[in-house]
mmCIF file of C-alpha atoms in Angstrom:
data_model
loop_
_atom_site.group_PDB
_atom_site.id
_atom_site.type_symbol
_atom_site.label_atom_id
_atom_site.label_comp_id
_atom_site.label_asym_id
_atom_site.label_seq_id
_atom_site.Cartn_x
_atom_site.Cartn_y
_atom_site.Cartn_z
ATOM 1 C CA MET A 18 33.903 13.398 17.980
ATOM 2 C CA THR A 19 33.361 15.612 14.939
ATOM 3 C CA THR A 20 33.410 12.562 12.655
ATOM 4 C CA LYS A 21 30.733 10.819 14.762
ATOM 5 C CA ILE A 22 28.506 13.905 14.671
ATOM 6 C CA LEU A 23 28.866 14.211 10.905
ATOM 7 C CA PHE A 24 28.094 10.507 10.482
ATOM 8 C CA SER A 25 24.970 10.853 12.638
ATOM 9 C CA LEU A 26 23.798 13.849 10.609
ATOM 10 C CA LEU A 27 24.392 11.955 7.357
ATOM 11 C CA SER A 28 22.442 8.956 8.661
ATOM 12 C CA LEU A 29 19.518 11.180 9.608
ATOM 13 C CA LEU A 30 19.546 12.883 6.211
ATOM 14 C CA LEU A 31 19.462 9.475 4.512
ATOM 15 C CA ALA A 32 16.512 8.570 6.698
ATOM 16 C CA MET A 33 14.476 11.610 5.689
ATOM 17 C CA PRO A 34 12.572 11.513 2.387
ATOM 18 C CA SER A 35 12.960 14.812 0.548
ATOM 19 C CA TYR A 36 9.924 17.081 0.125
ATOM 20 C CA ALA A 37 9.961 16.765 -3.677
ATOM 21 C CA GLN A 38 8.981 13.227 -4.613
ATOM 22 C CA ARG A 39 11.268 11.253 -6.931
ATOM 23 C CA PRO A 40 9.861 10.445 -10.376
ATOM 24 C CA ARG A 41 7.289 7.685 -10.759
ATOM 25 C CA ALA A 42 7.527 4.918 -13.372
ATOM 26 C CA ARG A 43 5.702 6.892 -16.076
ATOM 27 C CA ASP A 44 7.848 9.951 -15.393
ATOM 28 C CA LEU A 45 10.803 7.774 -16.408
ATOM 29 C CA GLY A 46 9.013 6.690 -19.585
ATOM 30 C CA ILE A 47 8.151 3.214 -18.296
ATOM 31 C CA GLN A 48 4.751 2.100 -19.587
ATOM 32 C CA ILE A 49 2.986 -0.703 -17.738
ATOM 33 C CA GLY A 50 -0.051 -2.213 -19.421
ATOM 34 C CA THR A 51 -2.299 -0.706 -22.065
ATOM 35 C CA LEU A 52 -5.290 0.822 -20.281
ATOM 36 C CA PRO A 53 -5.340 4.600 -19.616
ATOM 37 C CA THR A 54 -4.791 5.931 -16.109
ATOM 38 C CA GLY A 55 -7.007 8.248 -14.124
ATOM 39 C CA THR A 56 -6.165 11.903 -13.507
ATOM 40 C CA TYR A 57 -3.714 11.238 -10.667
ATOM 41 C CA ASN A 58 -2.863 7.628 -11.538
ATOM 42 C CA ALA A 59 -3.825 6.875 -7.951
ATOM 43 C CA VAL A 60 -6.427 5.119 -5.844
ATOM 44 C CA THR A 61 -7.975 8.548 -5.254
ATOM 45 C CA ASP A 62 -9.083 8.623 -8.895
ATOM 46 C CA VAL A 63 -12.033 6.593 -7.616
ATOM 47 C CA GLU A 64 -14.336 9.404 -6.556
ATOM 48 C CA GLY A 65 -14.607 9.851 -2.809
ATOM 49 C CA VAL A 66 -11.585 7.752 -1.826
ATOM 50 C CA LEU A 67 -9.220 9.547 0.569
ATOM 51 C CA VAL A 68 -5.712 8.635 1.778
ATOM 52 C CA GLY A 69 -3.896 9.875 4.883
ATOM 53 C CA HIS A 70 -0.358 9.267 6.154
ATOM 54 C CA VAL A 71 1.429 9.775 9.448
ATOM 55 C CA THR A 72 5.182 9.277 9.030
ATOM 56 C CA LEU A 73 7.464 8.669 12.020
ATOM 57 C CA ILE A 74 11.207 9.210 11.470
ATOM 58 C CA GLU A 75 13.389 9.825 14.493
ATOM 59 C CA GLY A 76 16.917 9.029 15.655
ATOM 60 C CA SER A 77 19.875 7.232 14.116
ATOM 61 C CA GLY A 78 22.598 4.752 15.012
ATOM 62 C CA GLU A 79 22.402 1.570 17.045
ATOM 63 C CA LEU A 80 19.064 0.064 17.986
ATOM 64 C CA VAL A 81 17.822 0.884 21.477
ATOM 65 C CA VAL A 82 14.443 -0.778 21.915
ATOM 66 C CA GLY A 83 11.874 1.786 22.956
ATOM 67 C CA LYS A 84 13.961 4.739 21.775
ATOM 68 C CA GLY A 85 14.790 4.055 18.150
ATOM 69 C CA PRO A 86 15.789 4.610 15.469
ATOM 70 C CA VAL A 87 12.159 5.012 14.411
ATOM 71 C CA ARG A 88 11.228 4.404 10.757
ATOM 72 C CA THR A 89 7.530 3.585 10.674
ATOM 73 C CA GLY A 90 4.057 5.076 10.368
ATOM 74 C CA VAL A 91 0.383 4.705 9.547
ATOM 75 C CA THR A 92 -1.580 4.929 6.311
ATOM 76 C CA ALA A 93 -5.376 5.215 6.272
ATOM 77 C CA ILE A 94 -7.687 4.625 3.313
ATOM 78 C CA VAL A 95 -11.116 6.200 3.766
ATOM 79 C CA PRO A 96 -13.510 4.718 1.165
ATOM 80 C CA HIS A 97 -15.797 7.754 0.943
ATOM 81 C CA GLY A 98 -16.335 11.094 2.630
ATOM 82 C CA GLU A 99 -19.577 10.129 4.320
ATOM 83 C CA ASP A 100 -20.077 8.324 7.624
ATOM 84 C CA ILE A 101 -18.968 4.839 6.596
ATOM 85 C CA PHE A 102 -20.452 3.238 9.718
ATOM 86 C CA ARG A 103 -23.920 4.398 8.687
ATOM 87 C CA ASN A 104 -23.258 3.993 4.959
ATOM 88 C CA ASN A 105 -21.491 0.692 4.351
ATOM 89 C CA ILE A 106 -20.140 -0.436 0.981
ATOM 90 C CA PHE A 107 -19.663 -3.818 -0.663
ATOM 91 C CA ALA A 108 -16.237 -5.384 -0.053
ATOM 92 C CA ALA A 109 -14.233 -8.609 -0.064
ATOM 93 C CA ALA A 110 -10.765 -9.744 1.010
ATOM 94 C CA GLU A 111 -8.375 -12.523 0.075
ATOM 95 C CA ALA A 112 -5.046 -13.923 1.290
ATOM 96 C CA LEU A 113 -2.459 -14.917 -1.298
ATOM 97 C CA ASN A 114 -0.229 -16.201 1.513
ATOM 98 C CA GLY A 115 -1.323 -15.979 5.104
ATOM 99 C CA ASN A 116 1.776 -15.334 7.229
ATOM 100 C CA GLY A 117 0.471 -11.923 8.230
ATOM 101 C CA GLU A 118 -2.591 -10.153 9.525
ATOM 102 C CA MET A 119 -5.604 -8.291 8.230
ATOM 103 C CA THR A 120 -8.058 -7.900 11.076
ATOM 104 C CA GLY A 121 -11.768 -8.018 10.333
ATOM 105 C CA MET A 122 -11.201 -10.060 7.180
ATOM 106 C CA ALA A 123 -13.475 -12.942 8.197
ATOM 107 C CA TRP A 124 -16.395 -10.578 8.852
ATOM 108 C CA ILE A 125 -15.828 -8.695 5.592
ATOM 109 C CA ASN A 126 -16.174 -11.945 3.676
ATOM 110 C CA GLU A 127 -19.057 -13.192 5.817
ATOM 111 C CA ARG A 128 -21.161 -10.038 5.442
ATOM 112 C CA GLY A 129 -19.694 -8.726 2.214
ATOM 113 C CA GLN A 130 -19.453 -5.156 3.448
ATOM 114 C CA LEU A 131 -16.898 -2.639 4.726
ATOM 115 C CA GLU A 132 -17.924 -0.528 7.731
ATOM 116 C CA VAL A 133 -14.709 1.271 8.745
ATOM 117 C CA PRO A 134 -11.665 3.052 7.301
ATOM 118 C CA VAL A 135 -8.796 0.713 6.367
ATOM 119 C CA VAL A 136 -5.557 1.171 8.323
ATOM 120 C CA LEU A 137 -2.068 -0.024 7.348
ATOM 121 C CA THR A 138 0.876 -0.112 9.770
ATOM 122 C CA ASN A 139 3.739 -2.320 10.973
ATOM 123 C CA THR A 140 3.386 -5.839 12.351
ATOM 124 C CA LEU A 141 3.740 -5.020 16.038
ATOM 125 C CA SER A 142 1.470 -1.965 15.876
ATOM 126 C CA VAL A 143 -1.676 -3.794 14.781
ATOM 127 C CA GLY A 144 -3.027 -3.396 18.318
ATOM 128 C CA GLU A 145 -2.544 0.363 18.219
ATOM 129 C CA GLY A 146 -4.111 0.429 14.754
ATOM 130 C CA TYR A 147 -7.124 -1.455 16.071
ATOM 131 C CA SER A 148 -7.490 0.843 19.077
ATOM 132 C CA GLY A 149 -7.032 3.880 16.845
ATOM 133 C CA VAL A 150 -9.941 2.886 14.620
ATOM 134 C CA VAL A 151 -12.057 2.292 17.734
ATOM 135 C CA ALA A 152 -11.135 5.749 19.055
ATOM 136 C CA TYR A 153 -11.966 7.374 15.722
ATOM 137 C CA MET A 154 -15.324 5.625 15.414
ATOM 138 C CA LEU A 155 -16.295 6.559 18.968
ATOM 139 C CA LYS A 156 -15.480 10.196 18.158
ATOM 140 C CA GLN A 157 -18.063 9.990 15.378
ATOM 141 C CA GLY A 158 -20.773 9.357 17.962
ATOM 142 C CA THR A 159 -21.857 6.043 16.479
ATOM 143 C CA GLY A 160 -22.436 4.554 19.910
ATOM 144 C CA ARG A 161 -20.981 1.242 18.768
ATOM 145 C CA VAL A 162 -17.931 0.145 16.827
ATOM 146 C CA PRO A 163 -17.736 -2.564 14.146
ATOM 147 C CA LEU A 164 -14.632 -4.712 13.748
ATOM 148 C CA PRO A 165 -11.637 -2.560 12.685
ATOM 149 C CA VAL A 166 -9.697 -3.473 9.554
ATOM 150 C CA VAL A 167 -5.937 -3.211 10.127
ATOM 151 C CA ALA A 168 -3.324 -4.775 7.827
ATOM 152 C CA GLU A 169 0.397 -5.041 8.531
ATOM 153 C CA CYS A 170 3.848 -5.530 7.061
ATOM 154 C CA TYR A 171 7.146 -6.024 8.914
ATOM 155 C CA ASP A 172 9.507 -3.037 9.002
ATOM 156 C CA GLY A 173 11.944 -4.300 11.644
ATOM 157 C CA GLY A 174 14.908 -4.232 9.269
ATOM 158 C CA LEU A 175 15.066 -0.433 9.525
ATOM 159 C CA ASN A 176 12.709 0.370 12.398
ATOM 160 C CA ASP A 177 12.716 -0.182 16.152
ATOM 161 C CA ILE A 178 9.610 -2.273 15.662
ATOM 162 C CA ALA A 179 9.640 -3.690 19.199
ATOM 163 C CA GLY A 180 9.517 -0.121 20.525
ATOM 164 C CA ARG A 181 5.940 0.189 19.204
ATOM 165 C CA HIS A 182 6.192 3.888 18.435
ATOM 166 C CA VAL A 183 2.839 4.094 16.629
ATOM 167 C CA THR A 184 0.132 5.430 18.941
ATOM 168 C CA VAL A 185 -3.650 5.599 18.898
ATOM 169 C CA ASP A 186 -3.395 9.328 18.192
ATOM 170 C CA HIS A 187 -1.264 8.660 15.098
ATOM 171 C CA VAL A 188 -3.947 6.349 13.730
ATOM 172 C CA VAL A 189 -6.736 8.847 14.365
ATOM 173 C CA GLU A 190 -4.636 11.581 12.741
ATOM 174 C CA ALA A 191 -4.052 9.496 9.604
ATOM 175 C CA ILE A 192 -7.797 8.945 9.221
ATOM 176 C CA GLU A 193 -8.818 12.511 9.988
ATOM 177 C CA THR A 194 -6.235 14.090 7.659
ATOM 178 C CA ALA A 195 -6.967 11.797 4.702
ATOM 179 C CA THR A 196 -7.409 13.727 1.451
ATOM 180 C CA GLY A 197 -8.051 13.169 -2.234
ATOM 181 C CA GLY A 198 -5.830 14.109 -5.162
ATOM 182 C CA ALA A 199 -2.198 13.097 -5.599
ATOM 183 C CA VAL A 200 -1.029 10.510 -3.055
ATOM 184 C CA PRO A 201 2.467 10.741 -1.492
ATOM 185 C CA GLU A 202 4.362 7.512 -2.177
ATOM 186 C CA GLY A 203 7.494 5.662 -1.125
ATOM 187 C CA SER A 204 8.782 6.129 2.427
ATOM 188 C CA VAL A 205 5.628 7.612 3.901
ATOM 189 C CA GLY A 206 3.042 6.390 6.371
ATOM 190 C CA ALA A 207 2.976 2.623 6.764
ATOM 191 C CA GLY A 208 5.586 2.381 3.995
ATOM 192 C CA THR A 209 8.263 4.329 5.860
ATOM 193 C CA GLY A 210 10.381 1.310 6.783
ATOM 194 C CA MET A 211 9.447 -1.044 3.925
ATOM 195 C CA ARG A 212 11.568 -2.478 1.110
ATOM 196 C CA SER A 213 10.998 -4.605 -1.989
ATOM 197 C CA TYR A 214 13.385 -6.602 -4.153
ATOM 198 C CA GLY A 215 16.376 -5.307 -2.186
ATOM 199 C CA PHE A 216 15.433 -1.661 -2.760
ATOM 200 C CA LYS A 217 13.651 0.886 -0.604
ATOM 201 C CA ALA A 218 9.915 0.750 -1.292
ATOM 202 C CA GLY A 219 6.718 1.344 0.698
ATOM 203 C CA ILE A 220 3.505 3.008 -0.438
ATOM 204 C CA GLY A 221 2.668 2.972 -4.140
ATOM 205 C CA THR A 222 -0.497 3.668 -6.068
ATOM 206 C CA ALA A 223 -1.904 3.595 -9.607
ATOM 207 C CA SER A 224 -5.243 3.578 -11.423
ATOM 208 C CA ARG A 225 -6.869 2.518 -14.663
ATOM 209 C CA VAL A 226 -9.998 3.593 -16.535
ATOM 210 C CA VAL A 227 -11.800 0.821 -18.419
ATOM 211 C CA PRO A 228 -13.640 1.350 -21.737
ATOM 212 C CA ASP A 229 -17.078 1.699 -20.116
ATOM 213 C CA GLY A 230 -15.777 4.576 -17.987
ATOM 214 C CA HIS A 231 -15.383 2.854 -14.630
ATOM 215 C CA THR A 232 -12.200 3.443 -12.627
ATOM 216 C CA VAL A 233 -10.083 0.971 -10.672
ATOM 217 C CA GLY A 234 -7.554 2.369 -8.198
ATOM 218 C CA VAL A 235 -4.944 0.448 -6.222
ATOM 219 C CA LEU A 236 -2.775 1.329 -3.235
ATOM 220 C CA VAL A 237 -0.054 -1.025 -2.001
ATOM 221 C CA ASN A 238 2.295 -1.254 0.926
ATOM 222 C CA ALA A 239 5.116 -3.046 -0.880
ATOM 223 C CA ASN A 240 7.551 -5.040 1.249
ATOM 224 C CA CYS A 241 8.203 -8.177 -0.793
ATOM 225 C CA GLY A 242 10.505 -9.916 -3.244
ATOM 226 C CA ARG A 243 14.187 -10.679 -3.778
ATOM 227 C CA ARG A 244 16.535 -8.702 -6.000
ATOM 228 C CA ARG A 245 17.072 -11.255 -8.775
ATOM 229 C CA GLU A 246 13.317 -11.829 -9.096
ATOM 230 C CA LEU A 247 12.477 -8.227 -9.971
ATOM 231 C CA LEU A 248 10.578 -7.701 -13.212
ATOM 232 C CA ILE A 249 9.589 -4.237 -14.432
ATOM 233 C CA ALA A 250 7.226 -4.178 -17.417
ATOM 234 C CA GLY A 251 8.417 -7.704 -18.197
ATOM 235 C CA VAL A 252 12.118 -6.794 -18.113
ATOM 236 C CA PRO A 253 14.333 -8.880 -15.753
ATOM 237 C CA ALA A 254 15.656 -5.729 -14.115
ATOM 238 C CA GLY A 255 16.745 -7.465 -10.924
ATOM 239 C CA ARG A 256 19.336 -9.520 -12.782
ATOM 240 C CA GLU A 257 20.731 -6.466 -14.520
ATOM 241 C CA LEU A 258 20.912 -3.935 -11.691
ATOM 242 C CA PRO A 259 24.020 -3.778 -9.474
ATOM 243 C CA VAL A 260 23.714 -5.770 -6.274
ATOM 244 C CA GLN A 261 24.446 -3.986 -3.020
ATOM 245 C CA ALA A 262 24.452 -5.437 0.454
ATOM 246 C CA SER A 263 20.818 -5.630 1.484
ATOM 247 C CA SER A 264 18.447 -7.990 3.218
ATOM 248 C CA THR A 265 16.947 -10.911 1.281
ATOM 249 C CA ARG A 266 14.398 -11.634 4.010
ATOM 250 C CA ASP A 267 10.985 -12.631 2.711
ATOM 251 C CA GLY A 268 8.455 -9.864 3.158
ATOM 252 C CA SER A 269 4.827 -9.036 2.623
ATOM 253 C CA ILE A 270 2.471 -6.846 0.643
ATOM 254 C CA ILE A 271 -0.928 -5.314 1.270
ATOM 255 C CA VAL A 272 -3.087 -4.396 -1.735
ATOM 256 C CA VAL A 273 -6.170 -2.179 -1.396
ATOM 257 C CA ILE A 274 -8.383 -2.039 -4.497
ATOM 258 C CA ALA A 275 -11.106 0.558 -4.986
ATOM 259 C CA THR A 276 -13.556 0.822 -7.858
ATOM 260 C CA ASP A 277 -16.650 2.807 -8.740
ATOM 261 C CA ALA A 278 -17.958 -0.111 -10.811
ATOM 262 C CA PRO A 279 -21.159 -1.590 -9.332
ATOM 263 C CA LEU A 280 -19.769 -4.882 -8.048
ATOM 264 C CA VAL A 281 -21.040 -7.222 -5.348
ATOM 265 C CA PRO A 282 -18.889 -9.184 -2.877
ATOM 266 C CA HIS A 283 -18.231 -12.317 -4.938
ATOM 267 C CA GLN A 284 -17.086 -10.115 -7.833
ATOM 268 C CA LEU A 285 -14.863 -8.028 -5.562
ATOM 269 C CA ARG A 286 -13.257 -11.209 -4.274
ATOM 270 C CA ARG A 287 -12.401 -12.038 -7.871
ATOM 271 C CA LEU A 288 -10.645 -8.659 -8.100
ATOM 272 C CA CYS A 289 -8.589 -9.581 -5.034
ATOM 273 C CA LYS A 290 -7.443 -12.730 -6.816
ATOM 274 C CA ARG A 291 -6.375 -10.678 -9.846
ATOM 275 C CA ALA A 292 -4.220 -8.535 -7.563
ATOM 276 C CA ALA A 293 -2.121 -11.668 -7.089
ATOM 277 C CA LEU A 294 -1.426 -11.663 -10.831
ATOM 278 C CA GLY A 295 -0.271 -8.055 -10.603
ATOM 279 C CA ILE A 296 2.044 -8.920 -7.726
ATOM 280 C CA GLY A 297 3.397 -11.888 -9.677
ATOM 281 C CA ARG A 298 4.163 -9.692 -12.684
ATOM 282 C CA THR A 299 6.820 -7.956 -10.576
ATOM 283 C CA GLY A 300 8.542 -11.293 -9.946
ATOM 284 C CA THR A 301 7.898 -12.424 -6.386
ATOM 285 C CA VAL A 302 6.675 -15.962 -5.712
ATOM 286 C CA SER A 303 4.896 -15.228 -2.393
ATOM 287 C CA ARG A 304 6.966 -17.505 -0.202
ATOM 288 C CA THR A 305 5.827 -19.425 2.870
ATOM 289 C CA SER A 306 6.869 -16.630 5.224
ATOM 290 C CA SER A 307 5.089 -13.889 3.239
ATOM 291 C CA GLY A 308 1.935 -12.149 4.394
ATOM 292 C CA ASP A 309 0.212 -11.115 1.166
ATOM 293 C CA PHE A 310 -3.351 -9.779 1.431
ATOM 294 C CA ALA A 311 -5.774 -7.937 -0.836
ATOM 295 C CA LEU A 312 -8.953 -6.043 -0.008
ATOM 296 C CA ALA A 313 -11.366 -4.705 -2.624
ATOM 297 C CA PHE A 314 -14.363 -2.414 -2.268
ATOM 298 C CA SER A 315 -16.898 -0.726 -4.521
ATOM 299 C CA THR A 316 -18.083 2.826 -3.927
ATOM 300 C CA ALA A 317 -21.026 2.470 -6.323
ATOM 301 C CA TYR A 318 -23.637 1.904 -3.613
ATOM 302 C CA ARG A 319 -24.148 3.077 -0.053
ATOM 303 C CA LEU A 320 -25.794 0.469 2.141
ATOM 304 C CA PRO A 321 -27.485 2.444 4.936
ATOM 305 C CA ARG A 322 -27.515 0.911 8.385
ATOM 306 C CA THR A 323 -31.294 1.189 8.501
ATOM 307 C CA ARG A 324 -33.878 -1.508 8.923
ATOM 308 C CA THR A 325 -35.299 -2.393 5.510
ATOM 309 C CA ASP A 326 -36.543 -5.692 4.211
ATOM 310 C CA ARG A 327 -34.482 -5.611 1.036
ATOM 311 C CA ASP A 328 -31.891 -3.645 -0.945
ATOM 312 C CA THR A 329 -32.323 -3.153 -4.680
ATOM 313 C CA ILE A 330 -29.114 -2.794 -6.683
ATOM 314 C CA THR A 331 -27.855 -3.209 -10.228
ATOM 315 C CA THR A 332 -24.511 -4.906 -10.785
ATOM 316 C CA LEU A 333 -22.308 -5.681 -13.756
ATOM 317 C CA ARG A 334 -22.719 -9.138 -15.229
ATOM 318 C CA ASP A 335 -19.748 -11.405 -14.570
ATOM 319 C CA GLY A 336 -19.043 -11.509 -18.291
ATOM 320 C CA ARG A 337 -18.365 -7.758 -18.206
ATOM 321 C CA LEU A 338 -15.569 -8.025 -15.657
ATOM 322 C CA ASN A 339 -12.623 -8.829 -17.917
ATOM 323 C CA ALA A 340 -11.586 -5.207 -18.439
ATOM 324 C CA ILE A 341 -11.834 -4.597 -14.695
ATOM 325 C CA PHE A 342 -9.665 -7.661 -14.073
ATOM 326 C CA GLN A 343 -7.085 -6.243 -16.478
ATOM 327 C CA ALA A 344 -7.270 -2.851 -14.776
ATOM 328 C CA THR A 345 -6.680 -4.432 -11.371
ATOM 329 C CA ILE A 346 -3.656 -6.382 -12.581
ATOM 330 C CA GLU A 347 -2.067 -3.412 -14.343
ATOM 331 C CA ALA A 348 -2.681 -0.982 -11.479
ATOM 332 C CA THR A 349 -1.308 -3.415 -8.893
ATOM 333 C CA GLU A 350 1.853 -3.981 -10.909
ATOM 334 C CA GLU A 351 2.412 -0.269 -11.497
ATOM 335 C CA ALA A 352 1.698 0.639 -7.871
ATOM 336 C CA ILE A 353 4.500 -1.683 -6.734
ATOM 337 C CA VAL A 354 6.924 -0.234 -9.278
ATOM 338 C CA ASN A 355 5.921 3.304 -8.286
ATOM 339 C CA ALA A 356 6.680 2.528 -4.642
ATOM 340 C CA MET A 357 10.252 1.605 -5.601
ATOM 341 C CA CYS A 358 10.736 4.390 -8.139
ATOM 342 C CA VAL A 359 9.681 7.081 -5.670
ATOM 343 C CA ALA A 360 11.318 5.825 -2.467
ATOM 344 C CA GLU A 361 14.694 7.305 -1.581
ATOM 345 C CA PRO A 362 17.562 5.484 0.168
ATOM 346 C CA MET A 363 17.036 5.183 3.901
ATOM 347 C CA THR A 364 19.352 4.453 6.815
ATOM 348 C CA GLY A 365 17.707 2.986 9.891
ATOM 349 C CA ARG A 366 18.510 0.872 12.918
ATOM 350 C CA ASP A 367 22.139 -0.172 13.416
ATOM 351 C CA ASN A 368 23.066 2.110 10.482
ATOM 352 C CA ARG A 369 21.515 -0.284 7.977
ATOM 353 C CA THR A 370 20.944 1.424 4.646
ATOM 354 C CA MET A 371 18.412 0.301 2.074
ATOM 355 C CA PRO A 372 19.371 1.635 -1.377
ATOM 356 C CA ALA A 373 16.965 3.336 -3.729
ATOM 357 C CA LEU A 374 16.144 1.908 -7.129
ATOM 358 C CA PRO A 375 18.779 3.603 -9.353
ATOM 359 C CA HIS A 376 16.888 5.460 -12.075
ATOM 360 C CA ASP A 377 19.835 5.913 -14.413
ATOM 361 C CA LYS A 378 20.724 2.216 -14.363
ATOM 362 C CA LEU A 379 17.072 1.228 -14.673
ATOM 363 C CA ILE A 380 16.645 3.392 -17.773
ATOM 364 C CA GLU A 381 19.735 1.747 -19.317
ATOM 365 C CA VAL A 382 18.270 -1.695 -18.645
ATOM 366 C CA MET A 383 14.876 -0.773 -20.091
ATOM 367 C CA LYS A 384 16.578 0.560 -23.226
ATOM 368 C CA LYS A 385 18.653 -2.602 -23.514
ATOM 369 C CA TYR A 386 15.456 -4.664 -23.681
ATOM 370 C CA GLY A 387 13.760 -2.287 -26.106
ATOM 371 C CA ARG A 388 11.232 -0.891 -23.631
ATOM 372 C CA LEU A 389 12.565 2.668 -23.856
ATOM 373 C CA LYS A 390 14.071 4.580 -26.764
#
């Protein structure tokens, strides 16, 4: 009896991320790309962008559908601090591989604008995410609600996903508590039950500042890739790191790109395509069963929901986008690596444990390939 209690306590401790976040890639000396980062090296370096998490961790042991163990959550990205329904922004979305869901994507690309906060959660909680955005928008007194934008990844390897533990209130809380500054990463919010390349992963973020002063910030929910595919700053780390028993199931990734550069929808869609290059730099091939989506928005202009005959804007010429493309690629790559560097090992349903990326071994590998001294 005592042994079972101790085992249950150990499983719960492994499930709980510690308060102090593990080091990020740059804290370990790993340099990705050449462009400088923003102040926080996060999507919130784009002025006005806010991020909120609600993390659900409860129970341990064998799966009991509807009871747990619970390893899931919600992440909300609020594009600016104003009423987004009344002050839309330019946006675009793209699917790298479509075995997944991002609601509202067709309307984003049809109209070229974003009207709501963006919500990330698990595959079977998209409905709750949708209803949560509706509830939040109705609380704002808008009188009407545009199509919610909810993107998902599958966390059923660690989480009682069929129990659908995410609620409407959790979604509203994630939106209402969104803040700027440093962004918690790893096993938080929608990333709580996610894994990448056979390691625990989840939420990651990074940013870049281009020579003309504009900022590009990226947030990912990383849940993709197989161990031997893993590349970190070009180093085949997955082949060098010790293999432990872990799932090789194909996964998914959601990439949210924010920029203060004055870009219009067709240019933002080009940024979404560059996110695919950032994903590819970490090694995954985006298999048939992957759900890999990117959404990009620009905070440069507010588009008031008022009746006017025309909007007058100034945008960057397409020939000026190369540095922003580079920034998107670098920030996407680093955000994925940050998700793995920060996430701690987690034990979930049926006592399955997903190991953390081992920092000491990773540093040895990076030194072996001349990327660290």
